Short mmCIF file of C-alpha atoms in Angstrom, two decimals:
data_model
loop_
_atom_site.label_atom_id
_atom_site.label_comp_id
_atom_site.label_asym_id
_atom_site.label_seq_id
_atom_site.Cartn_x
_atom_site.Cartn_y
_atom_site.Cartn_z
CA MET L 1 -64.55 1.87 127.71
CA LYS L 2 -67.45 2.31 130.13
CA LEU L 3 -70.34 -0.14 129.83
CA VAL L 4 -73.78 0.04 131.40
CA SER L 5 -76.78 -2.25 131.72
CA PHE L 6 -80.24 -0.68 131.74
CA LEU L 7 -83.93 -1.43 131.53
CA HIS L 8 -85.70 -0.44 128.31
CA ALA L 9 -89.20 -1.46 127.20
CA GLY L 10 -89.27 -4.02 129.97
CA LYS L 11 -86.06 -5.77 128.91
CA ALA L 12 -82.43 -5.63 130.01
CA HIS L 13 -80.20 -3.84 127.51
CA TYR L 14 -76.49 -3.03 127.62
CA GLY L 15 -74.50 -0.27 126.01
CA VAL L 16 -71.35 1.80 125.96
CA LEU L 17 -71.08 5.31 127.33
CA LYS L 18 -70.04 8.11 124.99
CA GLY L 19 -69.93 11.36 126.91
CA GLN L 20 -73.39 11.58 128.48
CA ARG L 21 -75.01 9.39 125.83
CA VAL L 22 -75.35 5.62 125.70
CA ILE L 23 -74.97 3.58 122.51
CA ASP L 24 -77.32 0.60 122.71
CA LEU L 25 -75.07 -2.36 121.91
CA SER L 26 -77.79 -4.92 122.61
CA VAL L 27 -79.64 -3.61 119.53
CA ARG L 28 -76.57 -3.26 117.31
CA LEU L 29 -74.86 -6.47 118.37
CA GLY L 30 -77.78 -8.56 119.62
CA GLY L 31 -77.26 -11.19 116.95
CA LEU L 32 -73.71 -11.80 118.14
CA TYR L 33 -74.00 -10.88 121.81
CA PRO L 34 -77.58 -10.97 123.12
CA ASP L 35 -76.57 -9.89 126.64
CA ILE L 36 -73.62 -8.30 128.38
CA ILE L 37 -72.22 -11.63 129.57
CA SER L 38 -72.00 -12.93 125.99
CA PHE L 39 -70.46 -9.57 125.01
CA ILE L 40 -67.81 -9.99 127.70
CA ALA L 41 -67.17 -13.64 126.82
CA GLY L 42 -67.01 -12.99 123.08
CA ASN L 43 -64.49 -10.14 123.14
CA GLY L 44 -67.20 -7.72 122.06
CA GLN L 45 -65.12 -4.77 123.21
CA SER L 46 -63.07 -4.77 120.01
CA VAL L 47 -66.24 -4.84 117.90
CA ALA L 48 -67.83 -2.01 119.88
CA GLU L 49 -64.87 0.36 119.56
CA SER L 50 -65.78 1.30 115.99
CA MET L 51 -69.36 2.04 117.02
CA ILE L 52 -68.20 4.59 119.55
CA LYS L 53 -66.68 6.61 116.70
CA GLU L 54 -69.64 6.22 114.38
CA SER L 55 -72.62 6.84 116.69
CA ASP L 56 -73.79 9.81 118.74
CA GLY L 57 -75.69 7.49 121.06
CA ASP L 58 -79.27 6.36 121.52
CA PHE L 59 -80.15 7.46 125.05
CA ASP L 60 -79.20 10.11 127.59
CA TYR L 61 -77.36 8.35 130.39
CA ASP L 62 -79.10 10.42 133.07
CA GLY L 63 -82.54 9.28 131.88
CA LEU L 64 -81.91 5.54 132.03
CA HIS L 65 -83.20 3.03 134.56
CA LEU L 66 -79.80 1.55 135.35
CA LEU L 67 -79.32 -2.07 136.32
CA PRO L 68 -76.33 -3.66 138.06
CA VAL L 69 -73.47 -3.58 135.54
CA VAL L 70 -73.89 -7.36 135.16
CA PRO L 71 -77.58 -7.92 135.92
CA ASN L 72 -77.53 -11.70 136.23
CA PRO L 73 -74.04 -13.01 137.03
CA GLY L 74 -73.53 -16.72 137.40
CA LYS L 75 -71.50 -16.33 140.59
CA ILE L 76 -71.10 -13.50 143.09
CA PHE L 77 -68.22 -13.86 145.52
CA CYS L 78 -67.45 -11.37 148.29
CA ALA L 79 -64.32 -11.08 150.41
CA GLY L 80 -64.80 -10.33 154.10
CA LEU L 81 -62.41 -8.90 156.68
CA ASN L 82 -59.96 -7.77 154.01
CA TYR L 83 -58.65 -4.52 155.55
CA HIS L 84 -56.86 -4.50 158.91
CA ASP L 85 -58.80 -1.49 160.24
CA HIS L 86 -62.10 -3.25 159.50
CA VAL L 87 -60.86 -6.39 161.28
CA ASP L 88 -59.89 -4.22 164.26
CA GLU L 89 -63.23 -2.41 164.48
CA ALA L 90 -65.17 -5.66 164.12
CA ASN L 91 -63.13 -7.17 166.93
CA ARG L 92 -63.78 -4.17 169.18
CA ALA L 93 -67.52 -4.21 168.42
CA ILE L 94 -68.36 -7.91 168.58
CA GLY L 95 -65.11 -9.76 169.37
CA ASN L 96 -63.64 -12.99 168.00
CA ARG L 97 -62.51 -11.43 164.74
CA LYS L 98 -59.01 -11.77 163.31
CA ALA L 99 -57.42 -11.31 159.92
CA PRO L 100 -57.90 -14.59 158.04
CA ASP L 101 -54.85 -16.44 156.73
CA ARG L 102 -56.69 -17.01 153.46
CA ALA L 103 -59.36 -14.79 151.97
CA MET L 104 -62.73 -15.09 153.73
CA ILE L 105 -65.26 -15.71 150.95
CA PHE L 106 -69.06 -15.69 151.07
CA ALA L 107 -71.72 -15.56 148.36
CA ARG L 108 -74.46 -13.20 147.24
CA TRP L 109 -77.36 -13.90 144.92
CA PRO L 110 -78.26 -11.77 141.86
CA GLU L 111 -81.57 -10.74 143.49
CA SER L 112 -79.60 -8.92 146.19
CA LEU L 113 -78.18 -6.44 143.67
CA THR L 114 -79.38 -3.03 142.52
CA GLY L 115 -78.01 -0.38 140.17
CA HIS L 116 -76.65 3.15 140.21
CA LEU L 117 -79.26 5.78 141.12
CA ARG L 118 -81.65 3.02 142.16
CA PRO L 119 -82.76 2.74 145.79
CA ILE L 120 -81.09 0.51 148.32
CA MET L 121 -83.99 -1.06 150.20
CA ARG L 122 -84.19 -1.25 153.98
CA PRO L 123 -86.36 -4.29 154.76
CA LYS L 124 -89.33 -4.27 157.09
CA VAL L 125 -87.71 -6.71 159.53
CA SER L 126 -84.56 -4.72 160.39
CA GLN L 127 -83.29 -1.17 160.78
CA MET L 128 -79.61 -2.19 160.94
CA LEU L 129 -78.78 -1.42 157.28
CA ASP L 130 -75.04 -0.77 157.10
CA TRP L 131 -72.74 0.37 154.30
CA GLU L 132 -69.60 -1.26 152.89
CA ALA L 133 -67.61 0.47 150.13
CA GLU L 134 -65.80 -2.02 147.90
CA MET L 135 -64.11 -2.37 144.54
CA LEU L 136 -65.87 -4.84 142.26
CA ILE L 137 -64.13 -7.10 139.74
CA VAL L 138 -65.85 -8.63 136.71
CA ILE L 139 -64.31 -11.76 135.19
CA GLY L 140 -63.73 -11.71 131.43
CA LYS L 141 -62.91 -15.30 130.44
CA PRO L 142 -63.07 -18.81 131.91
CA THR L 143 -60.33 -19.32 134.44
CA GLY L 144 -60.10 -23.04 134.78
CA ARG L 145 -58.61 -24.18 138.07
CA TYR L 146 -55.44 -23.13 139.90
CA VAL L 147 -54.73 -19.77 138.27
CA PRO L 148 -51.32 -18.56 139.54
CA LYS L 149 -51.32 -15.18 141.20
CA ASP L 150 -49.15 -13.55 138.54
CA LYS L 151 -51.67 -14.49 135.82
CA THR L 152 -54.91 -13.50 137.56
CA LEU L 153 -55.20 -9.96 136.16
CA ASP L 154 -55.36 -11.46 132.66
CA TYR L 155 -58.81 -12.84 133.54
CA ILE L 156 -60.35 -9.54 134.66
CA PHE L 157 -62.64 -7.78 132.19
CA GLY L 158 -63.30 -4.67 134.23
CA TYR L 159 -64.00 -2.88 137.49
CA SER L 160 -66.87 -1.09 139.18
CA CYS L 161 -67.92 0.32 142.56
CA MET L 162 -70.05 -1.53 145.07
CA ASN L 163 -71.91 -0.58 148.22
CA GLU L 164 -72.13 -4.07 149.68
CA ALA L 165 -74.84 -3.01 152.10
CA CYS L 166 -75.98 -5.57 154.64
CA LEU L 167 -78.30 -6.13 157.60
CA ARG L 168 -76.06 -6.51 160.64
CA ASP L 169 -78.52 -8.28 162.93
CA TYR L 170 -79.34 -10.92 160.31
CA GLN L 171 -75.65 -11.26 159.54
CA ARG L 172 -75.05 -12.28 163.17
CA HIS L 173 -77.97 -14.65 163.71
CA SER L 174 -75.46 -17.50 163.40
CA SER L 175 -71.94 -18.14 162.19
CA GLN L 176 -73.31 -18.08 158.62
CA ILE L 177 -73.46 -14.46 157.47
CA ASN L 178 -75.34 -15.02 154.18
CA PRO L 179 -78.83 -13.98 155.41
CA GLY L 180 -77.63 -10.47 156.26
CA LYS L 181 -75.89 -10.18 152.90
CA ASN L 182 -78.72 -11.28 150.65
CA PHE L 183 -81.77 -9.13 151.26
CA GLU L 184 -83.19 -8.06 147.90
CA GLN L 185 -81.95 -4.79 146.40
CA THR L 186 -79.29 -4.09 149.01
CA GLY L 187 -75.99 -4.53 147.15
CA ALA L 188 -75.56 -1.57 144.79
CA ILE L 189 -73.21 -1.75 141.79
CA GLY L 190 -72.22 1.00 139.35
CA PRO L 191 -72.17 3.62 137.98
CA TRP L 192 -70.66 1.68 135.06
CA LEU L 193 -68.21 -1.07 134.24
CA VAL L 194 -64.76 0.31 133.40
CA THR L 195 -62.78 -2.06 131.19
CA ALA L 196 -59.48 -3.30 132.57
CA ASP L 197 -57.39 -1.54 129.92
CA GLU L 198 -58.28 1.79 131.58
CA ILE L 199 -56.97 0.76 135.03
CA ALA L 200 -53.19 0.48 135.10
CA ASP L 201 -52.96 -0.72 138.70
CA PRO L 202 -56.14 -1.84 140.47
CA MET L 203 -54.17 -2.30 143.67
CA ASN L 204 -53.45 1.42 144.03
CA LEU L 205 -56.81 3.20 143.88
CA ASN L 206 -58.31 5.55 146.45
CA ILE L 207 -61.76 4.50 147.66
CA GLU L 208 -64.20 6.51 149.74
CA MET L 209 -67.72 6.12 151.11
CA ARG L 210 -69.91 9.13 151.95
CA LEU L 211 -73.25 9.21 153.74
CA ASN L 212 -75.19 12.42 153.12
CA GLY L 213 -71.91 14.05 152.08
CA GLN L 214 -69.96 13.02 155.19
CA VAL L 215 -66.93 10.79 154.66
CA MET L 216 -67.44 7.54 156.56
CA GLN L 217 -64.78 5.32 154.97
CA LYS L 218 -61.54 6.17 153.21
CA ALA L 219 -58.69 3.90 152.12
CA ASN L 220 -56.57 2.75 149.20
CA THR L 221 -56.89 -0.66 147.59
CA SER L 222 -53.19 -1.20 148.33
CA GLN L 223 -54.23 -1.66 151.97
CA MET L 224 -56.11 -4.89 151.29
CA ILE L 225 -54.91 -7.85 153.35
CA HIS L 226 -55.48 -10.17 150.39
CA SER L 227 -55.01 -8.55 146.97
CA ILE L 228 -57.47 -9.22 144.19
CA GLN L 229 -54.77 -11.41 142.65
CA ALA L 230 -54.61 -13.50 145.84
CA ILE L 231 -58.43 -13.68 146.02
CA ILE L 232 -58.73 -15.00 142.45
CA GLU L 233 -55.88 -17.46 143.00
CA TYR L 234 -57.61 -18.77 146.11
CA ILE L 235 -61.10 -19.03 144.57
CA THR L 236 -59.78 -20.96 141.58
CA GLU L 237 -58.22 -23.52 143.88
CA TRP L 238 -61.75 -24.79 144.59
CA THR L 239 -63.94 -23.61 141.69
CA THR L 240 -63.79 -22.05 138.25
CA LEU L 241 -64.81 -18.54 137.29
CA GLN L 242 -66.76 -17.69 134.15
CA PRO L 243 -67.27 -14.50 132.11
CA GLY L 244 -69.57 -12.12 133.97
CA ASP L 245 -68.87 -13.59 137.40
CA ILE L 246 -68.23 -10.83 139.93
CA ILE L 247 -66.03 -10.50 143.00
CA ALA L 248 -66.38 -7.83 145.68
CA SER L 249 -62.97 -7.30 147.22
CA GLY L 250 -63.89 -6.33 150.79
CA THR L 251 -64.44 -3.14 152.76
CA MET L 252 -62.29 -0.97 154.98
CA GLY L 253 -62.83 0.43 158.47
CA GLY L 254 -65.55 2.99 159.18
CA VAL L 255 -68.70 0.90 158.90
CA GLY L 256 -71.74 1.95 160.88
CA PHE L 257 -72.20 -0.89 163.36
CA ALA L 258 -68.71 -0.38 164.84
CA ARG L 259 -69.26 3.31 165.63
CA THR L 260 -70.20 4.72 169.05
CA PRO L 261 -73.11 5.06 168.90
CA PRO L 262 -73.81 2.86 165.87
CA ILE L 263 -75.03 4.58 162.71
CA PHE L 264 -77.21 2.85 160.14
CA MET L 265 -78.61 3.98 156.81
CA LYS L 266 -82.23 5.14 156.88
CA PRO L 267 -84.83 6.22 154.32
CA GLY L 268 -83.91 9.52 152.68
CA ASP L 269 -80.15 9.04 153.13
CA ILE L 270 -77.82 9.33 150.14
CA ALA L 271 -74.96 6.83 150.01
CA GLU L 272 -72.01 7.34 147.68
CA VAL L 273 -69.03 5.13 146.91
CA GLU L 274 -66.24 6.75 144.91
CA ILE L 275 -63.23 4.92 143.51
CA GLU L 276 -60.40 6.69 141.74
CA GLN L 277 -60.39 6.12 137.94
CA ILE L 278 -63.76 4.34 138.13
CA GLY L 279 -66.46 6.78 139.23
CA ILE L 280 -69.12 7.55 141.84
CA LEU L 281 -71.89 5.11 142.72
CA ARG L 282 -74.87 6.94 144.24
CA ASN L 283 -78.00 5.48 145.84
CA THR L 284 -80.84 6.71 148.01
CA ILE L 285 -82.17 4.60 150.85
CA GLU L 286 -85.83 3.62 150.86
CA ASP L 287 -88.02 1.43 153.03
CA GLU L 288 -88.98 -1.82 151.38
CA SER L 289 -92.40 -1.69 149.80
CA THR L 290 -94.83 -4.59 149.81
CA THR L 291 -93.65 -5.66 146.37
CA LEU L 292 -90.08 -4.98 145.30
CA GLY L 293 -89.72 -3.41 141.88
CA PRO L 294 -87.27 -4.23 139.07
CA LEU L 295 -83.62 -4.18 140.01
#
């Protein structure tokens, strides 16, 4: 099942994709599941399966104003330095980087997200907007604490693509990287949320990032230093995860700041992240306007 969140009549809706049409589940199931997080938490997938057979859909997918697949997650965790080639290029470019013994985790805020086919915004204060292709995990049920590694996949609802774009100069203003990771409308997520039952092995998926059609990053999720299982195990040592929480699993080598000369995304560019069995996330780059629009 592929799920999407979208803006309609000024409100966030969610639905399921059927071919190129979207069935509006927020209308059909709003009494039970008013938003996609309650749908995820309430096992709405089993209820929605019958609707896929019965309905031809309410909207054309291509005409929707798409939101991040989970528009307002409670927690957003991101793994850093999780591929050896990215650790190596970061060390060459700025030094003092090594593969962490435990997953390096930082946070994003919901305001930093944007959806498929929506612009990634380059802010007025920096031109160092870089790309990071990543696989995104959405949690499906409360984890509690201390989830053992061999049980972690049971807590995943689904997967998506992410361009975890960031501002490199703001990221390096201090040892705390959060400012460069949290500019509004920089972290793109989409094109949809693929439920976990469609992904047999999330740790063996090809992932690629293209800028204006040129391949900039290419890897397989099997090359992660810390698997998604290890990341979830580690996070639940110190906090709990709830339905709709999202985890970005880290990027591979090939980012722009480590190139000679450096390359950064600029207005008019088209950025694409493609993950095998999930889909292609596509965004244009725009300069930040005076007032940011809806996600």
